[in-house]
Coordinates of N, CA and C in Angstrom, one line a residue:
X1 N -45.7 -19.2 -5.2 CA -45.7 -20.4 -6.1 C -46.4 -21.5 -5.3
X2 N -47.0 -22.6 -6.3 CA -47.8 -23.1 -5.4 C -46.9 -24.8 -5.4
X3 N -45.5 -25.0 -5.7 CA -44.8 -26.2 -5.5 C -43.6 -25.5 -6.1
X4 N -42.8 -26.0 -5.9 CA -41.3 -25.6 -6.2 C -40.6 -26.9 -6.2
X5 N -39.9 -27.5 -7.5 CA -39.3 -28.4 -7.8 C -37.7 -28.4 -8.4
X6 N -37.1 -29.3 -7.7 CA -35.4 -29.7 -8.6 C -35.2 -31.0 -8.3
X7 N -34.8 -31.3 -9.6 CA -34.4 -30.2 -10.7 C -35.3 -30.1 -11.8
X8 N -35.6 -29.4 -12.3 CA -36.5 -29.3 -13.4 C -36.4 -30.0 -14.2
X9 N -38.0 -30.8 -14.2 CA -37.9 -31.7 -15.2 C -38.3 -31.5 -16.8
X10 N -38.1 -31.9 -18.0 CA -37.6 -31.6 -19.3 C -36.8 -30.4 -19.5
X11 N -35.9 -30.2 -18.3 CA -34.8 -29.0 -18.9 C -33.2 -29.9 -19.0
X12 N -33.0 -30.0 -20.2 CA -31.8 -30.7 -20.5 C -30.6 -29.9 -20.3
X13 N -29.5 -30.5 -20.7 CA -28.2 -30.2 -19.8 C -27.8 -28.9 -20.9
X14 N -28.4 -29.2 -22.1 CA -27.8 -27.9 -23.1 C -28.4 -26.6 -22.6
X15 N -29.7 -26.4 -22.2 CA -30.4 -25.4 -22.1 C -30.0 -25.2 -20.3
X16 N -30.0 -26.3 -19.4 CA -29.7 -25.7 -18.4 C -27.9 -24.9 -18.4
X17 N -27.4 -25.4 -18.7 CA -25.8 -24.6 -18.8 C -26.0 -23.3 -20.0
X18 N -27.0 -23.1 -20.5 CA -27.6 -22.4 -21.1 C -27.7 -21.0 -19.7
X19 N -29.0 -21.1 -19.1 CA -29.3 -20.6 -17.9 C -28.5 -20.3 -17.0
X20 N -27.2 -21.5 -16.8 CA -26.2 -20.8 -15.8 C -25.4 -19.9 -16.7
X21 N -25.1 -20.0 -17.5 CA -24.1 -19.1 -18.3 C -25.0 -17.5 -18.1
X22 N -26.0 -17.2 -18.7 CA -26.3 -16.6 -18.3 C -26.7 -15.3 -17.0
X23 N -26.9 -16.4 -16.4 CA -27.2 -16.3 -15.0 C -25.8 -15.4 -14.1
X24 N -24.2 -16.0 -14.5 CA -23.5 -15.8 -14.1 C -23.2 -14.3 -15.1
X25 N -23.4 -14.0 -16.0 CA -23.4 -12.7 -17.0 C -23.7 -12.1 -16.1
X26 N -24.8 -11.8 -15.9 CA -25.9 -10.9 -15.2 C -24.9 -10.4 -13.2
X27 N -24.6 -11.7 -12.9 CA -23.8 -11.3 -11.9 C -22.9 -10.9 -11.8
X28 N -21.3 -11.2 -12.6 CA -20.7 -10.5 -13.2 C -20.8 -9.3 -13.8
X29 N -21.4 -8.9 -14.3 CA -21.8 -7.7 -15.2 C -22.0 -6.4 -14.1
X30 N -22.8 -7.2 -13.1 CA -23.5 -6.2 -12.1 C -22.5 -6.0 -10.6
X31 N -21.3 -7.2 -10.8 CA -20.4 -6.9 -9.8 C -20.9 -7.4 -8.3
X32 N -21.9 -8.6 -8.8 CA -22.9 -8.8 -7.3 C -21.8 -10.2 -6.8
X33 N -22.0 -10.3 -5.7 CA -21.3 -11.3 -4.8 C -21.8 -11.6 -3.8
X34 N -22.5 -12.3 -3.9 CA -23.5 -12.4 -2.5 C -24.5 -14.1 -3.4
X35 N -25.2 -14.7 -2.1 CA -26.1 -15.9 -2.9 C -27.1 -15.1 -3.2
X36 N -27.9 -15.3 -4.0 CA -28.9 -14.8 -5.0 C -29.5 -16.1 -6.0
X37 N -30.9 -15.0 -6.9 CA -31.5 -16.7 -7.4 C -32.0 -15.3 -8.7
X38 N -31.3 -16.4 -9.7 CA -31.8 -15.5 -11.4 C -32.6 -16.3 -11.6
X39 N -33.9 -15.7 -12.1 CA -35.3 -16.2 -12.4 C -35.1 -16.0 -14.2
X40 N -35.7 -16.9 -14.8 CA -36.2 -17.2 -16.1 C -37.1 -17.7 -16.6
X41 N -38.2 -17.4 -17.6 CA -39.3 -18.5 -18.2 C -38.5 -18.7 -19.3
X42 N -38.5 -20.5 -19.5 CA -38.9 -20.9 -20.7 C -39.8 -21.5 -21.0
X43 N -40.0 -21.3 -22.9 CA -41.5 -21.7 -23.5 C -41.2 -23.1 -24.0
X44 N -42.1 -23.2 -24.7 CA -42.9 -24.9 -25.2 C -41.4 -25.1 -26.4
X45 N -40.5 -23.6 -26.6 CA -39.9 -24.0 -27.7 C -38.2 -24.7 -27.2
X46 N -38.4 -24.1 -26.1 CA -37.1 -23.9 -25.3 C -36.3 -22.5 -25.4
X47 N -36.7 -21.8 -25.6 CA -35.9 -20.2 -25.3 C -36.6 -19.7 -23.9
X48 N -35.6 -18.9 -23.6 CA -35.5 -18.4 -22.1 C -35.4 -16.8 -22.2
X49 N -36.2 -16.7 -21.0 CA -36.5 -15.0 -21.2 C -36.1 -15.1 -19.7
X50 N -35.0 -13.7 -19.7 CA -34.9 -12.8 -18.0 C -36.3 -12.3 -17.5
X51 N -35.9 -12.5 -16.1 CA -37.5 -12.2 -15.2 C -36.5 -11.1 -14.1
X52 N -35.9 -11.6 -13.3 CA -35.3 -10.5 -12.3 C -34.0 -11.5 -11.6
X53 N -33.4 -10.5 -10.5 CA -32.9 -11.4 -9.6 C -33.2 -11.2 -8.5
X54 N -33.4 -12.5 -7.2 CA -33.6 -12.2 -6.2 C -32.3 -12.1 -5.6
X55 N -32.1 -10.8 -5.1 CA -30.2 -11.2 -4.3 C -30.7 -11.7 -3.0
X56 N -31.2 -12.8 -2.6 CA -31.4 -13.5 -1.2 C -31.6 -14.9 -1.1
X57 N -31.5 -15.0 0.2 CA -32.2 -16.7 0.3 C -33.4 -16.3 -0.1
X58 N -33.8 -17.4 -1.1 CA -35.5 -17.3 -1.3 C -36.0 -19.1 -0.7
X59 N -37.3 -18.6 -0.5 CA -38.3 -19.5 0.6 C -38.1 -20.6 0.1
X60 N -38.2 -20.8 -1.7 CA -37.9 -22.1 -2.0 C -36.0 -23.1 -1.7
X61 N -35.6 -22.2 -1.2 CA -33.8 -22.7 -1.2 C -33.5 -23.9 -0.8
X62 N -34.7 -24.9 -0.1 CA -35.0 -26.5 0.7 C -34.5 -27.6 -0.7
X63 N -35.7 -27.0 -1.9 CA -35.2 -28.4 -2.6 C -33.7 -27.9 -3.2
X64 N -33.2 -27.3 -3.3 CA -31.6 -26.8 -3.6 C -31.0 -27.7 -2.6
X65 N -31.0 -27.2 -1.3 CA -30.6 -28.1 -0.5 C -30.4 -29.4 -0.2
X66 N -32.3 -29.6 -0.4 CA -32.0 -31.2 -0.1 C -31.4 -31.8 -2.0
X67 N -31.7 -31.9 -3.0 CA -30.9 -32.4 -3.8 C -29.5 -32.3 -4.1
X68 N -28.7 -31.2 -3.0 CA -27.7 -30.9 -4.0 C -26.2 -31.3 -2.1
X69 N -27.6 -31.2 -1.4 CA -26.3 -31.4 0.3 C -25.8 -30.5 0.2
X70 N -26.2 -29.2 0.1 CA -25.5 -27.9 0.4 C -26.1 -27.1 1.4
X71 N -25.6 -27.0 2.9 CA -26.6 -25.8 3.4 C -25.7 -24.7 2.6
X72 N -27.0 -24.0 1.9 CA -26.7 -22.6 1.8 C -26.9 -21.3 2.4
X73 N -27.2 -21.6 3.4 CA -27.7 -20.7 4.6 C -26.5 -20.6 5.1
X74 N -26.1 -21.7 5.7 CA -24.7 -21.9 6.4 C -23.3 -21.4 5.5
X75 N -23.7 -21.4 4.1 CA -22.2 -21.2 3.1 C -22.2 -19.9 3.5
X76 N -23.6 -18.6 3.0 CA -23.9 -17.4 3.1 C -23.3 -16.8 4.4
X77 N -23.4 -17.9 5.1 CA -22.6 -16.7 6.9 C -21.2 -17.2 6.5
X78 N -20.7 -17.8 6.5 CA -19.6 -18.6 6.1 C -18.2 -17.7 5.4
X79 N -19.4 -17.4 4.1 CA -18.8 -16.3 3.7 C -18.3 -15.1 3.7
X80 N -19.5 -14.8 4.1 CA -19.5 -13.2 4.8 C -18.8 -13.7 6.2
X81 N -18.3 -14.5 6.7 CA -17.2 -14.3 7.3 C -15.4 -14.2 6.9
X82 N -15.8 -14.1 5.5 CA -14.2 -14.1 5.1 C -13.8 -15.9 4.2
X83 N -14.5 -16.7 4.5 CA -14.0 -17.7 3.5 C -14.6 -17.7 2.4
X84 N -13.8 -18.7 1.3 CA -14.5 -18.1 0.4 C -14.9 -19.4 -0.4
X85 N -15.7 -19.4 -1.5 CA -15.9 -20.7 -2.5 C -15.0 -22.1 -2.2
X86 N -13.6 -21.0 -2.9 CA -12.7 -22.6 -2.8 C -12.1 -23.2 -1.6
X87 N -12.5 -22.1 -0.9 CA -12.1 -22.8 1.1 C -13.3 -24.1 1.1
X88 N -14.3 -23.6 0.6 CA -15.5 -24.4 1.5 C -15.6 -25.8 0.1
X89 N -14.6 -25.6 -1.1 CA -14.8 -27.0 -1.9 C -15.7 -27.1 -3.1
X90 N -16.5 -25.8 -3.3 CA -17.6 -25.5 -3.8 C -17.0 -24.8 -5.2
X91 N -17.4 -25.8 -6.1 CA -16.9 -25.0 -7.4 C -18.5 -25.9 -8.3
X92 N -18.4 -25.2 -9.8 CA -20.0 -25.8 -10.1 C -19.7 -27.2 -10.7
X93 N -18.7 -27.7 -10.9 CA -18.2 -29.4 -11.2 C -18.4 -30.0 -10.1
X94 N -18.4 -29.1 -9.0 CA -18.0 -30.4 -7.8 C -19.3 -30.4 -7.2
X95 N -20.9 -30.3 -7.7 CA -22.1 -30.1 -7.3 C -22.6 -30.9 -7.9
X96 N -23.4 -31.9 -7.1 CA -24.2 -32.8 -8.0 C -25.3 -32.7 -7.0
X97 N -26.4 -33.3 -8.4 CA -27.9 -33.5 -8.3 C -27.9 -35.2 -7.6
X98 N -29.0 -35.0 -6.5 CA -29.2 -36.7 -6.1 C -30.6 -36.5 -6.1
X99 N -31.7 -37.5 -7.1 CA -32.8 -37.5 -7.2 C -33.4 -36.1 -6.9
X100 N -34.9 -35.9 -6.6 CA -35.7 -34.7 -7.2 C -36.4 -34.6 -5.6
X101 N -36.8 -33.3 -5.8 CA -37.6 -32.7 -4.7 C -38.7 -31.5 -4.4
X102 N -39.4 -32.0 -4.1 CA -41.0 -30.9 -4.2 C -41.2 -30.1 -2.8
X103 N -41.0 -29.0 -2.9 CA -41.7 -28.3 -1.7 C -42.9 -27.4 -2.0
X104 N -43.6 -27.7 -1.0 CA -45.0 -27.2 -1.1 C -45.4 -26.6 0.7
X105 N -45.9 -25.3 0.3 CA -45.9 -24.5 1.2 C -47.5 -24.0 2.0
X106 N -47.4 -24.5 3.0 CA -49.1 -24.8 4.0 C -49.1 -23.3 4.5
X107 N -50.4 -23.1 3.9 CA -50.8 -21.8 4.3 C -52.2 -21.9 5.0
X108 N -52.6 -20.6 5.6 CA -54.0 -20.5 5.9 C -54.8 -19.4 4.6
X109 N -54.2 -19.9 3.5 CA -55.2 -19.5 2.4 C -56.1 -20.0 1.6
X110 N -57.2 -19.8 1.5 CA -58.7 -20.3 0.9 C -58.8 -20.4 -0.1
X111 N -57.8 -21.4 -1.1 CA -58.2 -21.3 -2.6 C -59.2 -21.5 -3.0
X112 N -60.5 -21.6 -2.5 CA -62.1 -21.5 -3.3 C -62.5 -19.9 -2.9
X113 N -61.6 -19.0 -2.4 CA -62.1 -17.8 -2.3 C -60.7 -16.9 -2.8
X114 N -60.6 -17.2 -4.0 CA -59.2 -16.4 -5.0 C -57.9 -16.8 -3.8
X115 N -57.7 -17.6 -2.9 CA -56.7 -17.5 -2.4 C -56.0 -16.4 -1.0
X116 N -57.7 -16.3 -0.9 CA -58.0 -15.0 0.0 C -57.0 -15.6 1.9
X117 N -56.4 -14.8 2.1 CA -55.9 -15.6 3.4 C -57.2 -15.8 4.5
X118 N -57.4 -16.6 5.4 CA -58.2 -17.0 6.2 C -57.4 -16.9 7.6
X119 N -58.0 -16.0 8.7 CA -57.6 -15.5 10.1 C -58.6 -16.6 10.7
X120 N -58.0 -16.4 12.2 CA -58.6 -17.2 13.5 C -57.7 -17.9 14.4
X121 N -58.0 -18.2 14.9 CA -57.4 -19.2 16.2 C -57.2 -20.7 15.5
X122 N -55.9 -21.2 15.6 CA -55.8 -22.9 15.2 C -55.8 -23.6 16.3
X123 N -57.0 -24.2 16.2 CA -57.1 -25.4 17.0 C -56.6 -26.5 17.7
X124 N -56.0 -27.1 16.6 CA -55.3 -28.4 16.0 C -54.6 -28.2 15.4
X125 N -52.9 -28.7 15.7 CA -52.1 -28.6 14.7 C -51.4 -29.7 14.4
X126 N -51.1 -30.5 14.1 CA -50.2 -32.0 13.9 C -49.6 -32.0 12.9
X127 N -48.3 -31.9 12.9 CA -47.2 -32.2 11.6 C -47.2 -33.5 11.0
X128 N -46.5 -33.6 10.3 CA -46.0 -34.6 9.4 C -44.7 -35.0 9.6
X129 N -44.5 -35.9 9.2 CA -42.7 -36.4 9.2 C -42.6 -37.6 8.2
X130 N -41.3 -38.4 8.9 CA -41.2 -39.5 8.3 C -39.8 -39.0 7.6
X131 N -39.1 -40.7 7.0 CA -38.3 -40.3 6.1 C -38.2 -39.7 4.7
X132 N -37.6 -38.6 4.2 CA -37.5 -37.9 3.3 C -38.6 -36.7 3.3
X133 N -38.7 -36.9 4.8 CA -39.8 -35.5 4.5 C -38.9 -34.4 5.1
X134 N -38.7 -33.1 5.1 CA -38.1 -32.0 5.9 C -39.0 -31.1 5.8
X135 N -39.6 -30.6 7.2 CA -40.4 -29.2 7.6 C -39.6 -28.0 7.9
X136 N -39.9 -26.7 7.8 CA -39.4 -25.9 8.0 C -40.5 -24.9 8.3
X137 N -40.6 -24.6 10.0 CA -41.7 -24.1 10.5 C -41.8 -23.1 10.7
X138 N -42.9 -22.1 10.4 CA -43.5 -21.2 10.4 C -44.4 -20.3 11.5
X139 N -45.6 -20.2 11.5 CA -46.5 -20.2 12.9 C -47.5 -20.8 12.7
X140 N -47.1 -22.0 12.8 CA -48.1 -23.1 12.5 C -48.0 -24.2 14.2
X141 N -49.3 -23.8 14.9 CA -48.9 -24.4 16.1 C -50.1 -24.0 16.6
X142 N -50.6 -25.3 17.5 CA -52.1 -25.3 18.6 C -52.5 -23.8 19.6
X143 N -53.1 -23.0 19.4 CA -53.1 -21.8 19.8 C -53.1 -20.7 19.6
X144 N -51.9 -21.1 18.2 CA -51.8 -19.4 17.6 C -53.3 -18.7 16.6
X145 N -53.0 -17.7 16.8 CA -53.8 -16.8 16.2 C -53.1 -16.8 14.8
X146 N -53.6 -16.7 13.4 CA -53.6 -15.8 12.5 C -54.1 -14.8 11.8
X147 N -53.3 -13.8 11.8 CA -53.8 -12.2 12.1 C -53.6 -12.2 10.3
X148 N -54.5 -11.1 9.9 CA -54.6 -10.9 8.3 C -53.4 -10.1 8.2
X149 N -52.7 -9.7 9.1 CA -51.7 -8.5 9.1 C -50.0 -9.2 8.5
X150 N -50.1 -10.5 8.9 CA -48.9 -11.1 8.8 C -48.7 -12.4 7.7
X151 N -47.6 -12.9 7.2 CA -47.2 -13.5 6.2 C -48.7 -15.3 6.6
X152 N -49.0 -15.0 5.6 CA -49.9 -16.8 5.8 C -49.4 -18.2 6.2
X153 N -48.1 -18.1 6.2 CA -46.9 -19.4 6.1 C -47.4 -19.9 7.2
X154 N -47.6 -21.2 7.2 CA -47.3 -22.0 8.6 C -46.4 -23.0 8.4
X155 N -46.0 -23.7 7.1 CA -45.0 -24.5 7.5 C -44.5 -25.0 6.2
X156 N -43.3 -25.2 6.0 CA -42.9 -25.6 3.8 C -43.2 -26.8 4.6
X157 N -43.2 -28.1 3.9 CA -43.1 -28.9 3.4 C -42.1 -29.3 2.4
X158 N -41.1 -30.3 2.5 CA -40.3 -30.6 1.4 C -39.9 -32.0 1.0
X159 N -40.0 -33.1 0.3 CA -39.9 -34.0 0.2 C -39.0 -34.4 -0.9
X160 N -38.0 -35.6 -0.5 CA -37.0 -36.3 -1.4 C -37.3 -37.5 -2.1
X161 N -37.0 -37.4 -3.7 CA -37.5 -39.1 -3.6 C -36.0 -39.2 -4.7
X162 N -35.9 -40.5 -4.9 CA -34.8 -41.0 -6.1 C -35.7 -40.2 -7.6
X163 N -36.9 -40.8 -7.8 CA -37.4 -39.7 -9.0 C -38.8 -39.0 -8.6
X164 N -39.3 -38.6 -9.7 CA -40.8 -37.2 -9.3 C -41.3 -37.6 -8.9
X165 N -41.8 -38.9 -9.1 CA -42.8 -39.4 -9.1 C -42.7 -40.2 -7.1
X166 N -41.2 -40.3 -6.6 CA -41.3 -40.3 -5.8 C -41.7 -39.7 -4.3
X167 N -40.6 -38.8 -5.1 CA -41.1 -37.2 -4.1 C -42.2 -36.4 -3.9
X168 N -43.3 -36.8 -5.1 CA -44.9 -36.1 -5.2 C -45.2 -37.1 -4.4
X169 N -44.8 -38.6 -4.4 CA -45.5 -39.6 -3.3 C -45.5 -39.3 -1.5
X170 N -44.1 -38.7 -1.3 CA -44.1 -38.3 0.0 C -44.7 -37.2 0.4
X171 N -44.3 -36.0 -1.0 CA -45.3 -35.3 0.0 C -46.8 -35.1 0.1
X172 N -47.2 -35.8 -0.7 CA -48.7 -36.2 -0.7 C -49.5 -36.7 0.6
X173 N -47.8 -37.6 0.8 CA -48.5 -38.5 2.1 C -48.3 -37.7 3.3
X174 N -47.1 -36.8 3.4 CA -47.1 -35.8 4.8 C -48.2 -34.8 4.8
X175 N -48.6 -34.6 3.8 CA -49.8 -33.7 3.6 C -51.3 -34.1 4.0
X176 N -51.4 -35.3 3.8 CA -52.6 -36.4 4.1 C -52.3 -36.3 5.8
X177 N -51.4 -36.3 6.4 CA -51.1 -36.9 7.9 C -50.9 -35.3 8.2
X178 N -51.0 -34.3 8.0 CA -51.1 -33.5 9.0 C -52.9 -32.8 9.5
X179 N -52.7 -32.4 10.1 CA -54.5 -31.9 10.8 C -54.3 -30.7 11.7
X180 N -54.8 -29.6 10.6 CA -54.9 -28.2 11.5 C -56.6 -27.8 11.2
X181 N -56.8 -27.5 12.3 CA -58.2 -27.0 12.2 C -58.9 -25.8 13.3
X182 N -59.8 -25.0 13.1 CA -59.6 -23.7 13.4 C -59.4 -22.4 12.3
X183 N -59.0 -22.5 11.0 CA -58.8 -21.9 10.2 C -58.5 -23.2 8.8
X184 N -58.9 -22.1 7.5 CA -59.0 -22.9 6.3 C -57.6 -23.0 6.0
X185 N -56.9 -23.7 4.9 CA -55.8 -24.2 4.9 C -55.7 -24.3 3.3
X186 N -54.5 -24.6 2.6 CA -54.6 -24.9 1.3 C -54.3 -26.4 0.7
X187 N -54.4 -26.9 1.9 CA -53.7 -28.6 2.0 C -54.5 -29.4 0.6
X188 N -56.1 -29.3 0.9 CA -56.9 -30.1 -0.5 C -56.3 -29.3 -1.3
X189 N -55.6 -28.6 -2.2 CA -55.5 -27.7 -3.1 C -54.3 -28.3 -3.6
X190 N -53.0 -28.4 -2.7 CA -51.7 -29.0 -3.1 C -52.1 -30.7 -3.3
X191 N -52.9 -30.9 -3.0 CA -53.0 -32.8 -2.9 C -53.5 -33.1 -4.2
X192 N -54.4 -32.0 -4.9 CA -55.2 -31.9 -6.1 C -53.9 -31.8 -7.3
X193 N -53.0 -31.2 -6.8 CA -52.1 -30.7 -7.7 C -50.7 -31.8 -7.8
X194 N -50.1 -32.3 -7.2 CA -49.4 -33.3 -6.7 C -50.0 -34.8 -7.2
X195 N -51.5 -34.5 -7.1 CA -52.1 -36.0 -8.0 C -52.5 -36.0 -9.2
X196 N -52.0 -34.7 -9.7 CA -52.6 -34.7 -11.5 C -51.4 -34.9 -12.1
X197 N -51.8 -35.6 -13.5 CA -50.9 -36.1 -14.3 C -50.0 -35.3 -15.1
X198 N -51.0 -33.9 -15.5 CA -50.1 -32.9 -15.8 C -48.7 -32.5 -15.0
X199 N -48.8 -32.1 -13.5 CA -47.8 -31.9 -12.8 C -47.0 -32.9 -12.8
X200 N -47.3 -34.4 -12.8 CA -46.2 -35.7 -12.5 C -45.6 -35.4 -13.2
X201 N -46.0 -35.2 -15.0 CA -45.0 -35.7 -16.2 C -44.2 -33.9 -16.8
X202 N -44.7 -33.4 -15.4 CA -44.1 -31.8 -15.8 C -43.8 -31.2 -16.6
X203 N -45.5 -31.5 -17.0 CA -45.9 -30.4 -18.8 C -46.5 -29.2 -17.8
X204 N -46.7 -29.4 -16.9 CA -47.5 -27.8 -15.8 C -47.1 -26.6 -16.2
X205 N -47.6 -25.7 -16.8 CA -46.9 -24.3 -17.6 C -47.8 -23.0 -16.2
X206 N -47.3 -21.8 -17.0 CA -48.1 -20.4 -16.3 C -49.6 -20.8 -16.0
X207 N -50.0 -21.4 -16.9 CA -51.5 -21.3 -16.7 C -52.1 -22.4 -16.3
X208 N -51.4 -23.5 -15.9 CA -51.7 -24.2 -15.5 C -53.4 -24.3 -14.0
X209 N -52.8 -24.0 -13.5 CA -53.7 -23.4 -12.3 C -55.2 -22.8 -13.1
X210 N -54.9 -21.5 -14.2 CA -56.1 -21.2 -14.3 C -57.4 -21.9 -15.1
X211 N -56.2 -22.9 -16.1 CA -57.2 -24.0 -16.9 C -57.3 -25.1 -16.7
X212 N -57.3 -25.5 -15.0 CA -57.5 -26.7 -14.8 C -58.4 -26.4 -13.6
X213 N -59.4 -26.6 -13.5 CA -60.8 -26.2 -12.6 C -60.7 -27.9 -11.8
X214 N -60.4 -29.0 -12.0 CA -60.8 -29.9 -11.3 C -59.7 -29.7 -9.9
X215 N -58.7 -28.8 -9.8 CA -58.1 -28.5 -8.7 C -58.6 -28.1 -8.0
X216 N -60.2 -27.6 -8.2 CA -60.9 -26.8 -7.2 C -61.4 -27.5 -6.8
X217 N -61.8 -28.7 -6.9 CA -62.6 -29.7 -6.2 C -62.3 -30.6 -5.2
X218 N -62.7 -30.5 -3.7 CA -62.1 -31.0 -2.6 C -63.1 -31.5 -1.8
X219 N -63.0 -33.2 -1.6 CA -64.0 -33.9 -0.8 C -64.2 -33.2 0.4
X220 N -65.4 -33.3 0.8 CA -66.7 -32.5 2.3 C -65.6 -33.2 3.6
X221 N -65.1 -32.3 4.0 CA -64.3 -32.4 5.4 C -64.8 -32.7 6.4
X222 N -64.7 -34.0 7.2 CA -66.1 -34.1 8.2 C -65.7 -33.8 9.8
X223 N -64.5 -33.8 10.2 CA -63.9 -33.4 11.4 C -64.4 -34.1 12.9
X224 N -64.4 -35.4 12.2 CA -65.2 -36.0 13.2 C -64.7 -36.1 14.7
X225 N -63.7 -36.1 14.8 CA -62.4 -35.8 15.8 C -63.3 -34.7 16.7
X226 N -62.9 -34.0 16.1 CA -62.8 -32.7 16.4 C -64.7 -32.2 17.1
X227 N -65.2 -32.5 16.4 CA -66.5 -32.7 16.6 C -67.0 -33.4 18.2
X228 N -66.6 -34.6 18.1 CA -66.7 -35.4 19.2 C -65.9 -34.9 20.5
X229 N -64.9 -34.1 20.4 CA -64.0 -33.1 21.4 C -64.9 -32.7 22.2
X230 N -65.3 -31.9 21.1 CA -66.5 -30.6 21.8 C -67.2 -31.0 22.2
X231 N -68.1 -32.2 22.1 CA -69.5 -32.7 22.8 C -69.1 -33.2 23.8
X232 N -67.9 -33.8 24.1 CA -67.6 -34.0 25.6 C -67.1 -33.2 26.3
X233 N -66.6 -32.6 25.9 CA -66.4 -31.0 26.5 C -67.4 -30.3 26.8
X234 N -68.4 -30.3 26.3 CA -69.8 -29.5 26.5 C -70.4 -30.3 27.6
X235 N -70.5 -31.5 27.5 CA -71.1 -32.4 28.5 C -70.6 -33.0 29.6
X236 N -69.2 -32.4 29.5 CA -68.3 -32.5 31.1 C -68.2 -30.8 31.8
X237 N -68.7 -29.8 31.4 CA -68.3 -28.8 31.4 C -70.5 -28.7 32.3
X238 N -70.9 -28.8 31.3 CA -72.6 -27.9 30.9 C -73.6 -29.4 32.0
X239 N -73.0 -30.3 31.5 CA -73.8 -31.7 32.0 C -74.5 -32.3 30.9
X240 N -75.1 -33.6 30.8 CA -75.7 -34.3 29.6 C -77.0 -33.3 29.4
X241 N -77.9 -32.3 30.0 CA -79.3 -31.6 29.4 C -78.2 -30.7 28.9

């Protein structure tokens, strides 16, 4: 996925208690007891169609977290040590939403080349922070190699704001302030996406991505930094001829 957002915006409270009712069918039914994540599309009409379940933590679980103050990582061992829901206070009344949250996930993938992953040595690596930003790091670090053999992740990204429009603002901006170089990245690609109007007012559907071509368009990178490194390097190293 190329952002992951909560809570979803135009899903009203009829159709989401819609989704959990369901959701909980499917678990019940199947006698499963463990955290897991029931996947659904709905259309332009509002009906919902089953897709699968994932019985795990899945990669997006950050904005869960950060909207809702639940580590669920921490409940998951918790439990599986023997306590249960109502030890830990956790019932679905006693869960609330506090403002919205976007996570967006930095890879070494080349969206001008189908999203092909890109290997090499990273040069440069500089995170992001600030308030309301939370990273969750990957192998994203000055040195490392990326091998075509292993997962592309170098680091989520996850940002809080009171509304969308806030949270697309943060992580826009942690995205702007990080600098990896050495290998291509998908950073212009989520900045393209995070600034279009379609994604703010979250009409973004399946095909979003494939009928919107101005996402492919990313200002000439000039690396001036980086540039000027090497020429003094070369000329402390080689001499000014």
């Amino acid at each position: 996925a190329v952002a992951e957002v909560a809570p979803a915006l135009h899903l009203g409270e009829t159709l989401r208690s819609r989704l959990t009712a369901d959701a909980m069918k499917l678990a019940k039914a199947s006698g499963y007891e463990n955290a897991g994540t029931v996947e659904f599309l709905v259309d332009s009409k509002g009906a919902h169609y089953f897709i699968e379940v994932n019985p795990r933590i899945q990669v997006e679980h950050t904005v869960t977290e950060t909207c809702t103050g639940i580590d669920l990582v921490q409940t998951q061992i918790r439990i599986a040590s023997g306590e249960t829901l109502a030890s830990l206070g956790l019932t679905q009344d006693s869960i609330d939403m506090r403002g919205f949250a976007i996570q967006c996930r930095i890879t070494t993938e080349d969206p001008k080349n189908k999203f092909q992953p890109d290997t090499g040595r990273i040069e440069v690596f500089r995170a992001a922070g600030g308030m309301g930003i939370r990273l969750d790091g990957g192998s994203g670090y000055a040195g490392a190699r990326v091998s075509p053999h292993y997962d592309s992740l170098l680091v989520k990204v996850t940002g809080q704001g009171l509304s969308f429009s806030a949270a697309a603002d943060k992580v826009k901006r942690a995205l702007a302030e990080f600098r990896i170089r050495g290998v291509k990245t998908n950073i212009p690609f989520l900045q393209n996406v995070l600034a279009h109007p379609t994604f703010l007012t979250g009409d973004a559907r399946t095909d979003f991505i494939d009928t919107t071509p101005e996402l492919f368009r990313f200002p000439r990178r000039r690396n001036r930094a980086q540039r000027a490194l090497r020429f003094l390097g070369e000329v402390a190293v080689n001499g000014p001829m």
